[in-house]
Structure formats: C-alpha cells, structure tokens
Amino acid sequence: MFSKGTKRKFADGGEEISDDGLVAARVASSYSLQRQSLLDMSLIKLQLCHMLVEPNLCRSVLIANTVRQIQEEMTHDGSWHMVTEAFCGASQSPSERLVATEVLCRSREPDAEPKLFSVISYEGCREEEVVADETLCSVSVSDTVSNVCLSGRMGQRWEKSDVEREEEALEDSRLGSGDDDEEIDTEDESTPEGPKTIGQVFGTFEIKNGSPGPDSALEELFSDVDTSYYDLDTMLTGMQSAPKMGPYDLLDSLAPSHSSPSIVSTPNCRSDLNELDHIMEIIVGS
Amino acid sequence: MGEDGESTKINHSFLRDYVTEADVISTVEFNQTGDLLATGDKGGRVVIFQRETESKGESEELGESGEYNVYSTFQSHEPDFDYLKSLEIEEKINKIRWLPQQNAAHFLLSTNDKTIKLWKVSERDKRPEGYNLKDEEGRIKDISTVTSLRVPVLKPTDLMVEVRPRRVFANGHTYHVNSISVNSDGETYLSADDLRINMWHLDITDRSFNIVDIKPANMEDLTEVITAAEFHPQHCHLFVYSSSKGTLRLCDMRESALCDRHSKIFEEPEDPGNRSFFSEIISSVSDVKFSHSGRYLLTRDYLTVKVWDLHMEKGPVETYQVHEYLRSRLCSLYENDCIFDKFECVWNSTDSVIMTGAYNSFFRMFDRETGRGVTLEAWRESSKPRAVLRTRRVYTGGRRRRGDVGVDSLDFTKKILHMAWHPAENIIAIAATNNLYIFQDRVKPENQCEET
C-alpha cells in the first residue's frame, strides 16, 4: 500500500549509519510511507463526492481533520513530500490535467500570487463546479521548509453547495429570495485568497524540483524522489492498477461519468489555460 | 436505485441483497410502556409491533405471553429531491421517538434527513350502525321509506389500525437530521442536524427555534459537527449534545435563548499512549443517552461505551471496551469506511446494564455492578426460537476455546447499529440489517435470554 515511486530516505544525511540507526531509519521511513498512503487514501475519500445524495458531513469533516493532522505532522518533521495534483486532477479531463501537471512541476516565485484550485469539498461538490472555479493548483513556497504554505479554496467548497449551486440554478430566472432553508452567503468567491497556514486550508500539492532551499541535505533527499512517477501516464496507470485501494475502483467507474459535465465547463478552462500558458512562459523565461 | 429485474442470470445472493436494501432497519424504538415497538427502514417505512397481552392466568408459563406481532405498517417518508442543490433526499428513517400517551391514540415522531413528521396511530374497532338517513352502504335513503326514527348504535367490527400524519415539520434543517428527542414537558421536542439544533412545539409546524448553532462563519474552519442530542428525561430545560471530537455539552435553556455556550462540557483528556491518526475519528461519539434516572450519560464511540456522571466533567466514570481488538486494524477499517459506522447504545430499565452493537452480528452487554461484559449474537442460524442465547467470544490470544471467532473472520458487513431496550422489562429489540430480533428474559438468572 505504499505510494509508487517514493524511495526510502535516511533519517540522517550522508553520514555513516550504524545498525541501530538503520533500523530506526527503516522504521521511520515505513512510518512515513504509511502516513503518505493514509494521506492519499483520505484525499481520495474526500474527492468521491460525485453522488446523487449529499455526502455525510460528519465523515467528510473527520477525514479532512485527518488530512490536516497528517499535513501538520509532515510539516513539523520537515519531511514534506509534495504530491502532485494527482488526486485533485482526477476530476479534470486529460488535456487539462496535462497542463496542470506541467505547471505544477515547476516551482514558482514565493511571492507570486498563486492561482487557486479547490480540491476538497465537504458538501456534495459536483464535478463541473470544481473545474469551473479557479483554475489550477499551485503552491507558494517560502524559504523555510517548515513554513510551507498551501493556498487553497477548500473551504469555499463547503459554501459552494449552499451558494454557488443556488446561483447557478437561479442564473437564468431571477427568483429573488431563495428558499428559507438555504442560507445565501455573500462570500465573494472570485478573489483568490492569500496563502494560509497549513492547518487551516489545504489545496493541492506539487513536487519540489530542486528549488534552492536552506537545507541542502534536505534537498539531496528530495532529489532522490522519482519524479517520473508523477508523469501523467504512470500516474494514471498507477492509480488504475492499485489493487487494494477500494476508492480507486470507484474513481475509475466514475471517470466516464465525468466526461459530460466537464464539457460544460471546458470553455471556462480553455481561457484559464491560455492564461496559464502565458504565465508559464513568463516564469520559465522561454 | 435503478431497476434491474429482467436478467434471469442474476446471482441469487445479489438479488436477495438488492431486493432487501430498502428493508434495512435504520431505527428501533419502544414506546413508554413497551407495548409498542416501532422500526423504521431505509425505504421510508415504519412498522409497529404490538405486544400480545397475556390472556391466560399463568404469566410465567413459557410461550404464553409477550410476543410482538405486527400492528401496523405505513409509509412515513418518500424519496425527495432538493432542486436547489440537485441532490436526492433519502427517505431513510433516521429516528423514531414516541410521545407519551395522553389518550387512546399513540403518537410518534419519525424523521428522515430533512423532515420530521408526527403520526397518529389509532384503533378503530367499532362502527356506528343504524343511521336514519343513510342505509348500510352509505347511500342516501329515500325519505318516504323512513317510518320511524332510531338512534344509531356502535357495533363492534374487526380491529382497524389507522395511521395518519398529523404534523409535518419541514424546512427546518439545511444539514442531515441525526436526532430527535421529545421533551419531558410534553409540548416540545428538539431535532439536531450536523451543525444546528432546533426546538419545535408539537403543534406548530411553521416555526422552530434554533437553540444551538455551531456553524462557523467561515466553513473552512469547520472541524467539529454535532452527532447526537437528547433532552434530559426529567428537567425540561436541559439537553445534551455530542460532537465528532468526543465532547459532550450539557446546555441549560434557561441561561440564554441560543445555547451555543454550554453549561458543562464533558471530555476525556486524550491518552497520549494510544495516539494515532485515527484518534479523533474513533473518539467521535455516535450516540448519547441519558440514564432513566437522569444522573448519568451513556456514550458510544468507535471502540468503547462510556458512562458519565453529570456531576463530573473531567472524564467518564466507567469505560467498557466493546471491541478493543479492532484497534490494530483501524487503518483497514478506515479504508473500508467501517470506522465511520455509528453504533447506538442503550440502558436497561434500572440503569444497571448497558448494551451496544458490534460487528459479525454481535452485540455486547455490560453489567455495571460487576463490570463484566458478554458478547451475544443476533443471527438466525445460531439460535432457534425459545433457545437460550449462548455467549460468544472473539479470540484475541491465550487459550482458544471452541466457538471462538477470530478477528479476521469477523464479518464487517453484519453490523448491529440499532437497538432498543424495553422501558420496564428485560426485553431487547436488535436490528440486524433487515431482520429484527426480540430477546426476552424469561428466567430469573440474568444471562439467559430467549429469542422470540
């Protein structure tokens, strides 16, 4: 049940390691692998909200709390493995995913305004809404590893089911005041939020690809990470062939059903993708 | 659910599971006298059982008295659709609560995720005969044929049970209703969803009072939800609600109209030795019940049942392990979602025994005086009517006895989530998927139960 492609890391840097240290390192790495797989599993669970019936809020809250807890712990150990938007991108059509992956594989300026992408939904998110919202995932990385911030619009998702669906439903016919059992919040969803602390918000993840960090030993560790795993193809194959993960099967069976809704939202994505291409050119300096 | 009926190659067991999905019992509740037992199922139906009265003189004679037979069946809730959210609203009955009986009729509240309904259950066993203006079939008579006047008389007829909806309490909840509780004042009741608790008057359907609201201004900050709520059995101003973080909050409605601030909060400090990523999930309280005395609270979280004294907030006074052997398997239980199962817990009539469900059709009873627990099984093949229930055991090490079940052979699809204990006698009703088991204690010794 370990994530494909991750390699074991040693607790210390390149020093001589005694037997005890080796054992401890193995224990530590197996723990972090298990933790990683738990994180993956939790994200999948949160993603599977494409149901006809509203998902259980209690369950979603508990899973999200677990994810937060894992993230906090991972930040504190400084072993913050970045996983791609593999899990959030699952709901996008392949072409969008492709661009998204490419964007994510590059590190961004720490102070660049991140484009935000909502991943986690607490209340029955619908696939078309997830894509139609802001565009892509990004992570703003500050200098100190322990201070990694994630930007995300996760929380907005909760309100989305209350607000945006109503707005979409009422788009054409202005019905005025809605049902008395729905709260219409006036949250402005168009302004991206600034980076928040990990404990509060989670968005998506990216790999750190050799960006200069303060701890060179840490960077050595990361350079070991087999980034080919995060290639689109291997990622998809990996997901589909993971035998023991029940949620993956569900994800597979749901994939076909995503195609029609995503068509609806494609026009929005196209313009966003063009924008992104533009930004990428600037950043990469091509 | 889609229709799938034409293929003759359907695997028999699949068909059975599919067909009975709507029959899965989702709630069980005795009324205040214990003569009536109501069950609600996933298909929105309510079935009421009535205890047969003892007609013969020998009440102790085996097999004479106390059997529960179907009294009435009705469709309480229908599947609905929320047009704004484009989501279906399940018709599954989440909870049934009986009102205290005030006249010949019985009243019960039943709720699905969104709407609470008050039903009147009444009997009719007489009908008037001998009208002057109508004949026996109800047709108007020709006046000229009426030669004398008579007074209509009531004649006995076959018993007819009528169930009518008397109130529909709709549009009170944005989130899913998980609990309802009738107040001891006999006039009001509360309904709790994931984030709010409302108080209703039984006669008023277009208004409810919000008494607890834990929805954060920013939904991003949501980390805790309400899992269960109940009024105090004697004090009409007190109620308790439990949360997904394992806390219990006792609220006094005299303090303020909105009881967001609790009067007392009951929580047990976390055991640092047992800490894991699943600690919070398994601490989530799935059910909370006041004792009949009103002095204690019973809570169920994933691995334990706990008894709390209302006078002591810093921790439970008793903790019972329901299935501690699952602690090492929490990761797989998280993967297959079993860790989110919500088990109920109940007190017996004297508050001396507590009971809760588990997996593999097992349920557990704990004697508070001795601290001992037993495991029993609600499974047709292993018990016959009138047979004495054997205790079961899950093998967790040490000497293995015959009949022990290994942890890996436990069937996690057979969960006992819902149950009820008769308010006065040792009769229990256990819901096992789509089967209802009623066990009665015939003989004096406590550990013998018979299945009805």
Tab-separated table of N, CA and C in Angstrom, chain A residues 11-99:
chain	number	residue	atom	x	y	z
A	11	ALA	N	17.253	8.931	7.714
A	11	ALA	CA	16.960	9.978	8.692
A	11	ALA	C	18.094	10.993	8.756
A	12	ASP	N	19.335	10.521	8.762
A	12	ASP	CA	20.449	11.479	8.726
A	12	ASP	C	20.872	11.678	7.288
A	13	GLY	N	21.816	12.586	7.125
A	13	GLY	CA	22.300	12.882	5.785
A	13	GLY	C	23.213	11.804	5.256
A	14	GLY	N	24.383	12.152	4.824
A	14	GLY	CA	25.224	11.137	4.205
A	14	GLY	C	26.236	10.522	5.143
A	15	GLU	N	25.968	10.610	6.443
A	15	GLU	CA	26.973	10.080	7.389
A	15	GLU	C	26.892	8.578	7.488
A	16	GLU	N	27.862	8.063	8.190
A	16	GLU	CA	27.848	6.614	8.418
A	16	GLU	C	26.718	6.255	9.345
A	17	ILE	N	26.040	5.231	8.970
A	17	ILE	CA	24.870	4.882	9.769
A	17	ILE	C	25.082	3.523	10.411
A	18	SER	N	24.855	3.499	11.697
A	18	SER	CA	25.029	2.234	12.425
A	18	SER	C	23.805	1.354	12.212
A	19	ASP	N	23.886	0.171	12.704
A	19	ASP	CA	22.765	-0.760	12.540
A	19	ASP	C	21.506	-0.236	13.194
A	20	ASP	N	21.710	0.283	14.389
A	20	ASP	CA	20.541	0.820	15.086
A	20	ASP	C	19.907	1.927	14.282
A	21	GLY	N	20.808	2.757	13.783
A	21	GLY	CA	20.306	3.876	13.002
A	21	GLY	C	19.566	3.392	11.768
A	22	LEU	N	20.088	2.307	11.205
A	22	LEU	CA	19.454	1.758	10.003
A	22	LEU	C	18.042	1.284	10.308
A	23	VAL	N	17.960	0.556	11.414
A	23	VAL	CA	16.639	0.053	11.817
A	23	VAL	C	15.693	1.209	12.079
A	24	ALA	N	16.228	2.182	12.807
A	24	ALA	CA	15.388	3.342	13.126
A	24	ALA	C	14.967	4.055	11.859
A	25	ALA	N	15.920	4.110	10.925
A	25	ALA	CA	15.603	4.794	9.676
A	25	ALA	C	14.533	4.040	8.916
A	26	ARG	N	14.655	2.721	8.955
A	26	ARG	CA	13.653	1.923	8.242
A	26	ARG	C	12.287	2.100	8.863
A	27	VAL	N	12.281	2.073	10.195
A	27	VAL	CA	11.002	2.270	10.886
A	27	VAL	C	10.429	3.629	10.534
A	28	ALA	N	11.313	4.616	10.558
A	28	ALA	CA	10.845	5.968	10.258
A	28	ALA	C	10.309	6.046	8.842
A	29	SER	N	11.015	5.409	7.913
A	29	SER	CA	10.566	5.533	6.532
A	29	SER	C	9.289	4.753	6.302
A	30	SER	N	9.153	3.612	6.988
A	30	SER	CA	7.917	2.872	6.785
A	30	SER	C	6.760	3.641	7.398
A	31	TYR	N	7.044	4.316	8.482
A	31	TYR	CA	6.008	5.148	9.084
A	31	TYR	C	5.607	6.259	8.126
A	32	SER	N	6.606	6.863	7.504
A	32	SER	CA	6.256	7.976	6.631
A	32	SER	C	5.564	7.472	5.380
A	33	LEU	N	5.897	6.270	4.965
A	33	LEU	CA	5.196	5.710	3.818
A	33	LEU	C	3.746	5.424	4.156
A	34	GLN	N	3.570	4.868	5.332
A	34	GLN	CA	2.198	4.591	5.753
A	34	GLN	C	1.416	5.888	5.886
A	35	ARG	N	2.102	6.870	6.418
A	35	ARG	CA	1.441	8.154	6.581
A	35	ARG	C	1.059	8.726	5.233
A	36	GLN	N	1.958	8.574	4.302
A	36	GLN	CA	1.689	9.077	2.963
A	36	GLN	C	0.491	8.362	2.340
A	37	SER	N	0.457	7.059	2.511
A	37	SER	CA	-0.652	6.322	1.901
A	37	SER	C	-1.963	6.668	2.589
A	38	LEU	N	-1.880	6.959	3.879
A	38	LEU	CA	-3.084	7.380	4.591
A	38	LEU	C	-3.563	8.718	4.040
A	39	LEU	N	-2.604	9.586	3.783
A	39	LEU	CA	-2.957	10.884	3.222
A	39	LEU	C	-3.613	10.710	1.855
A	40	ASP	N	-3.007	9.868	1.040
A	40	ASP	CA	-3.576	9.623	-0.290
A	40	ASP	C	-4.988	9.088	-0.190
A	41	MET	N	-5.142	8.118	0.684
A	41	MET	CA	-6.459	7.495	0.857
A	41	MET	C	-7.489	8.522	1.280
A	42	SER	N	-7.095	9.382	2.195
A	42	SER	CA	-8.028	10.381	2.711
A	42	SER	C	-8.442	11.347	1.617
A	43	LEU	N	-7.482	11.722	0.798
A	43	LEU	CA	-7.817	12.658	-0.262
A	43	LEU	C	-8.779	12.034	-1.255
A	44	ILE	N	-8.545	10.771	-1.549
A	44	ILE	CA	-9.462	10.072	-2.441
A	44	ILE	C	-10.863	10.054	-1.836
A	45	LYS	N	-10.929	9.764	-0.577
A	45	LYS	CA	-12.244	9.688	0.066
A	45	LYS	C	-12.979	11.014	-0.028
A	46	LEU	N	-12.222	12.084	0.152
A	46	LEU	CA	-12.869	13.387	0.109
A	46	LEU	C	-13.302	13.737	-1.298
A	47	GLN	N	-12.585	13.195	-2.257
A	47	GLN	CA	-12.890	13.508	-3.644
A	47	GLN	C	-14.158	12.834	-4.135
A	48	LEU	N	-14.468	11.700	-3.518
A	48	LEU	CA	-15.590	10.924	-4.043
A	48	LEU	C	-16.903	11.503	-3.585
A	49	CYS	N	-17.195	12.656	-4.085
A	49	CYS	CA	-18.430	13.286	-3.663
A	49	CYS	C	-19.392	13.409	-4.822
A	50	HIS	N	-19.129	12.629	-5.872
A	50	HIS	CA	-19.997	12.776	-7.036
A	50	HIS	C	-21.169	11.833	-6.914
A	51	MET	N	-21.966	12.114	-5.924
A	51	MET	CA	-23.079	11.214	-5.682
A	51	MET	C	-24.366	11.970	-5.864
A	52	LEU	N	-25.422	11.217	-5.906
A	52	LEU	CA	-26.725	11.854	-6.032
A	52	LEU	C	-27.197	12.373	-4.685
A	53	VAL	N	-26.792	11.658	-3.669
A	53	VAL	CA	-27.216	12.068	-2.332
A	53	VAL	C	-26.090	12.857	-1.678
A	54	GLU	N	-26.467	13.811	-0.901
A	54	GLU	CA	-25.476	14.629	-0.223
A	54	GLU	C	-24.588	13.751	0.663
A	55	PRO	N	-23.276	13.930	0.558
A	55	PRO	CA	-22.402	13.079	1.373
A	55	PRO	C	-22.506	13.429	2.849
A	56	ASN	N	-22.109	12.515	3.638
A	56	ASN	CA	-22.169	12.643	5.079
A	56	ASN	C	-21.185	13.707	5.560
A	57	LEU	N	-21.688	14.762	6.159
A	57	LEU	CA	-20.812	15.855	6.569
A	57	LEU	C	-19.869	15.434	7.684
A	58	CYS	N	-20.370	14.632	8.587
A	58	CYS	CA	-19.535	14.187	9.703
A	58	CYS	C	-18.330	13.431	9.180
A	59	ARG	N	-18.566	12.521	8.269
A	59	ARG	CA	-17.476	11.729	7.710
A	59	ARG	C	-16.473	12.623	7.008
A	60	SER	N	-16.977	13.571	6.214
A	60	SER	CA	-16.074	14.464	5.498
A	60	SER	C	-15.230	15.295	6.458
A	61	VAL	N	-15.859	15.770	7.513
A	61	VAL	CA	-15.115	16.577	8.481
A	61	VAL	C	-14.031	15.745	9.141
A	62	LEU	N	-14.365	14.519	9.494
A	62	LEU	CA	-13.371	13.669	10.161
A	62	LEU	C	-12.208	13.356	9.220
A	63	ILE	N	-12.509	13.085	7.961
A	63	ILE	CA	-11.434	12.801	7.016
A	63	ILE	C	-10.573	14.037	6.807
A	64	ALA	N	-11.207	15.171	6.669
A	64	ALA	CA	-10.442	16.401	6.463
A	64	ALA	C	-9.562	16.698	7.664
A	65	ASN	N	-10.070	16.460	8.842
A	65	ASN	CA	-9.252	16.666	10.038
A	65	ASN	C	-8.054	15.742	10.034
A	66	THR	N	-8.259	14.521	9.566
A	66	THR	CA	-7.140	13.574	9.488
A	66	THR	C	-6.093	14.083	8.515
A	67	VAL	N	-6.550	14.575	7.380
A	67	VAL	CA	-5.611	15.108	6.396
A	67	VAL	C	-4.823	16.264	6.998
A	68	ARG	N	-5.515	17.151	7.678
A	68	ARG	CA	-4.845	18.295	8.301
A	68	ARG	C	-3.781	17.833	9.271
A	69	GLN	N	-4.160	16.842	10.044
A	69	GLN	CA	-3.254	16.336	11.060
A	69	GLN	C	-1.982	15.786	10.408
A	70	ILE	N	-2.172	15.036	9.347
A	70	ILE	CA	-1.017	14.469	8.653
A	70	ILE	C	-0.140	15.580	8.095
A	71	GLN	N	-0.777	16.557	7.512
A	71	GLN	CA	-0.006	17.661	6.947
A	71	GLN	C	0.783	18.402	8.002
A	72	GLU	N	0.136	18.638	9.127
A	72	GLU	CA	0.840	19.341	10.196
A	72	GLU	C	2.044	18.550	10.644
A	73	GLU	N	1.826	17.266	10.772
A	73	GLU	CA	2.945	16.440	11.221
A	73	GLU	C	4.050	16.424	10.177
A	74	MET	N	3.649	16.337	8.943
A	74	MET	CA	4.655	16.294	7.891
A	74	MET	C	5.423	17.601	7.819
A	75	THR	N	4.746	18.687	8.062
A	75	THR	CA	5.477	19.953	8.034
A	75	THR	C	6.435	20.029	9.194
A	76	HIS	N	5.973	19.552	10.336
A	76	HIS	CA	6.831	19.652	11.504
A	76	HIS	C	8.071	18.798	11.392
A	77	ASP	N	7.911	17.618	10.770
A	77	ASP	CA	9.158	16.849	10.624
A	77	ASP	C	10.014	17.394	9.543
A	78	GLY	N	9.478	18.285	8.770
A	78	GLY	CA	10.238	18.784	7.635
A	78	GLY	C	10.289	17.755	6.538
A	79	SER	N	9.443	16.739	6.583
A	79	SER	CA	9.510	15.726	5.523
A	79	SER	C	8.343	15.924	4.600
A	80	TRP	N	8.196	17.122	4.174
A	80	TRP	CA	7.015	17.469	3.400
A	80	TRP	C	7.157	16.987	1.958
A	81	HIS	N	6.655	15.820	1.711
A	81	HIS	CA	6.654	15.318	0.344
A	81	HIS	C	5.552	15.996	-0.410
A	82	MET	N	5.897	16.481	-1.540
A	82	MET	CA	4.844	17.089	-2.336
A	82	MET	C	4.265	16.051	-3.278
A	83	VAL	N	3.038	15.911	-3.212
A	83	VAL	CA	2.367	15.023	-4.154
A	83	VAL	C	1.688	15.893	-5.173
A	84	THR	N	1.626	15.417	-6.388
A	84	THR	CA	1.006	16.275	-7.388
A	84	THR	C	-0.478	16.355	-7.184
A	85	GLU	N	-1.036	17.051	-8.093
A	85	GLU	CA	-2.479	17.191	-8.045
A	85	GLU	C	-3.142	15.938	-8.550
A	86	ALA	N	-2.399	14.853	-8.497
A	86	ALA	CA	-2.941	13.572	-8.964
A	86	ALA	C	-4.357	13.349	-8.492
A	87	PHE	N	-4.587	13.692	-7.276
A	87	PHE	CA	-5.893	13.381	-6.720
A	87	PHE	C	-6.913	14.446	-7.016
A	88	CYS	N	-6.457	15.663	-7.077
A	88	CYS	CA	-7.429	16.692	-7.374
A	88	CYS	C	-7.675	16.729	-8.852
A	89	GLY	N	-6.651	16.346	-9.620
A	89	GLY	CA	-6.805	16.434	-11.063
A	89	GLY	C	-7.650	15.327	-11.636
A	90	ALA	N	-7.947	14.362	-10.801
A	90	ALA	CA	-8.683	13.202	-11.299
A	90	ALA	C	-9.998	13.590	-11.909
A	91	SER	N	-10.513	14.691	-11.464
A	91	SER	CA	-11.825	15.044	-11.971
A	91	SER	C	-11.743	15.875	-13.242
A	92	GLN	N	-10.529	16.236	-13.641
A	92	GLN	CA	-10.431	17.039	-14.853
A	92	GLN	C	-10.296	16.144	-16.070
A	93	SER	N	-10.559	16.707	-17.203
A	93	SER	CA	-10.345	15.942	-18.428
A	93	SER	C	-8.852	15.892	-18.694
A	94	PRO	N	-8.413	14.902	-19.442
A	94	PRO	CA	-6.966	14.671	-19.613
A	94	PRO	C	-6.189	15.882	-20.112
A	95	SER	N	-6.738	16.632	-21.021
A	95	SER	CA	-5.949	17.731	-21.564
A	95	SER	C	-5.674	18.780	-20.499
A	96	GLU	N	-6.655	19.025	-19.680
A	96	GLU	CA	-6.447	19.998	-18.621
A	96	GLU	C	-5.437	19.491	-17.623
A	97	ARG	N	-5.531	18.220	-17.387
A	97	ARG	CA	-4.619	17.619	-16.424
A	97	ARG	C	-3.189	17.769	-16.886
A	98	LEU	N	-3.026	17.631	-18.174
A	98	LEU	CA	-1.683	17.678	-18.731
A	98	LEU	C	-1.028	19.012	-18.436
A	99	VAL	N	-1.744	20.051	-18.717
A	99	VAL	CA	-1.184	21.373	-18.483
A	99	VAL	C	-0.958	21.575	-16.999
